[in-house]
């Protein structure tokens, strides 16, 4: 899905087309049929139930939408359209001709990038990837996505490139740029460090790493200067330390709970974490301290004990599910886009999301 970089402000109302609803209904029917065929474990079923709820909410589906009946099941449509065969190797080896054609398409994509025709470049890279799943093609497409400010797609392409070549420094570097443009500086720092391990003399990686580290220091300093702005003490500190700028009417530093609830991965991770006996015991202890100390007022030991328990829970969350904590961290430290348009790439972030030439 292409997007004009000049119009990336988040819409105030969901934009959902009728045909998109039909696609999502078809996909949900596929998920339910897979569960009905007893092809899923209990853990899978739990995750799929969350996914269905999130999809229905995100696309504003009602029971009436399920009156749509596709002419063929979604999986069959995909299989026929892509010419897939049962039992075929996931990624068959490309022929010499495929490799040559793919490289030519990649070069055409690079020329499109130079001409700032980023959507055209993405289409060229798409065609190249169909012929040969070379990590360079994914990394180049990530650069084009960045120029369109489609950072999530860019990050996924970098991750795919690294899955194909774990020693691909440029993929780490470009992922760091995309993460920085989303204000996800902790994750960007890790990406830049990995890039420098593989390419220690790259000045661009060094410069961008220094910028990301400075951003983290600034956020930490803001929190230290105004610790009272975040009522969640150690938990808020662990999740990014942002003491300013609440979202959606919530207190400063609080996350957008609607976004959290609409994130299937986060919902599944949260459910798994809450099923952990250690976490259940910790939550029970917190409730006991809260109920026991509530009569003493905010100045009593009960509230301090509650904050200490919150810090303990935060540490437990970090150990049990670091990916969930990282997502929460971004919610706590993210910047509101209600005013002033898209604020993802401001401040000292690299203005050019791709400081290196295409390969």
Short mmCIF file of N, CA and C in Angstrom, two decimals, residues 345 347-355:
data_model
loop_
_atom_site.label_atom_id
_atom_site.label_comp_id
_atom_site.label_asym_id
_atom_site.label_seq_id
_atom_site.Cartn_x
_atom_site.Cartn_y
_atom_site.Cartn_z
N UNK A 345 9.33 12.21 12.82
CA UNK A 345 10.70 12.45 12.41
C UNK A 345 11.06 13.90 12.65
N UNK A 347 13.20 16.85 15.51
CA UNK A 347 14.38 17.00 16.35
C UNK A 347 15.64 16.67 15.59
N UNK A 348 16.50 15.87 16.23
CA UNK A 348 17.80 15.56 15.65
C UNK A 348 17.82 14.25 14.89
N UNK A 349 16.65 13.70 14.55
CA UNK A 349 16.64 12.49 13.73
C UNK A 349 17.27 12.78 12.39
N UNK A 350 17.92 11.80 11.77
CA UNK A 350 18.47 12.02 10.43
C UNK A 350 17.36 12.46 9.48
N UNK A 351 17.56 13.59 8.80
CA UNK A 351 16.53 14.11 7.90
C UNK A 351 16.36 13.23 6.67
N UNK A 352 17.43 12.58 6.25
CA UNK A 352 17.37 11.66 5.12
C UNK A 352 17.35 10.25 5.67
N UNK A 353 16.25 9.51 5.54
CA UNK A 353 16.17 8.18 6.15
C UNK A 353 17.06 7.16 5.50
N UNK A 354 17.82 7.53 4.49
CA UNK A 354 18.75 6.58 3.89
C UNK A 354 20.01 7.33 3.49
N UNK A 355 21.01 7.31 4.37
CA UNK A 355 22.23 8.05 4.10
C UNK A 355 23.17 7.30 3.17
#
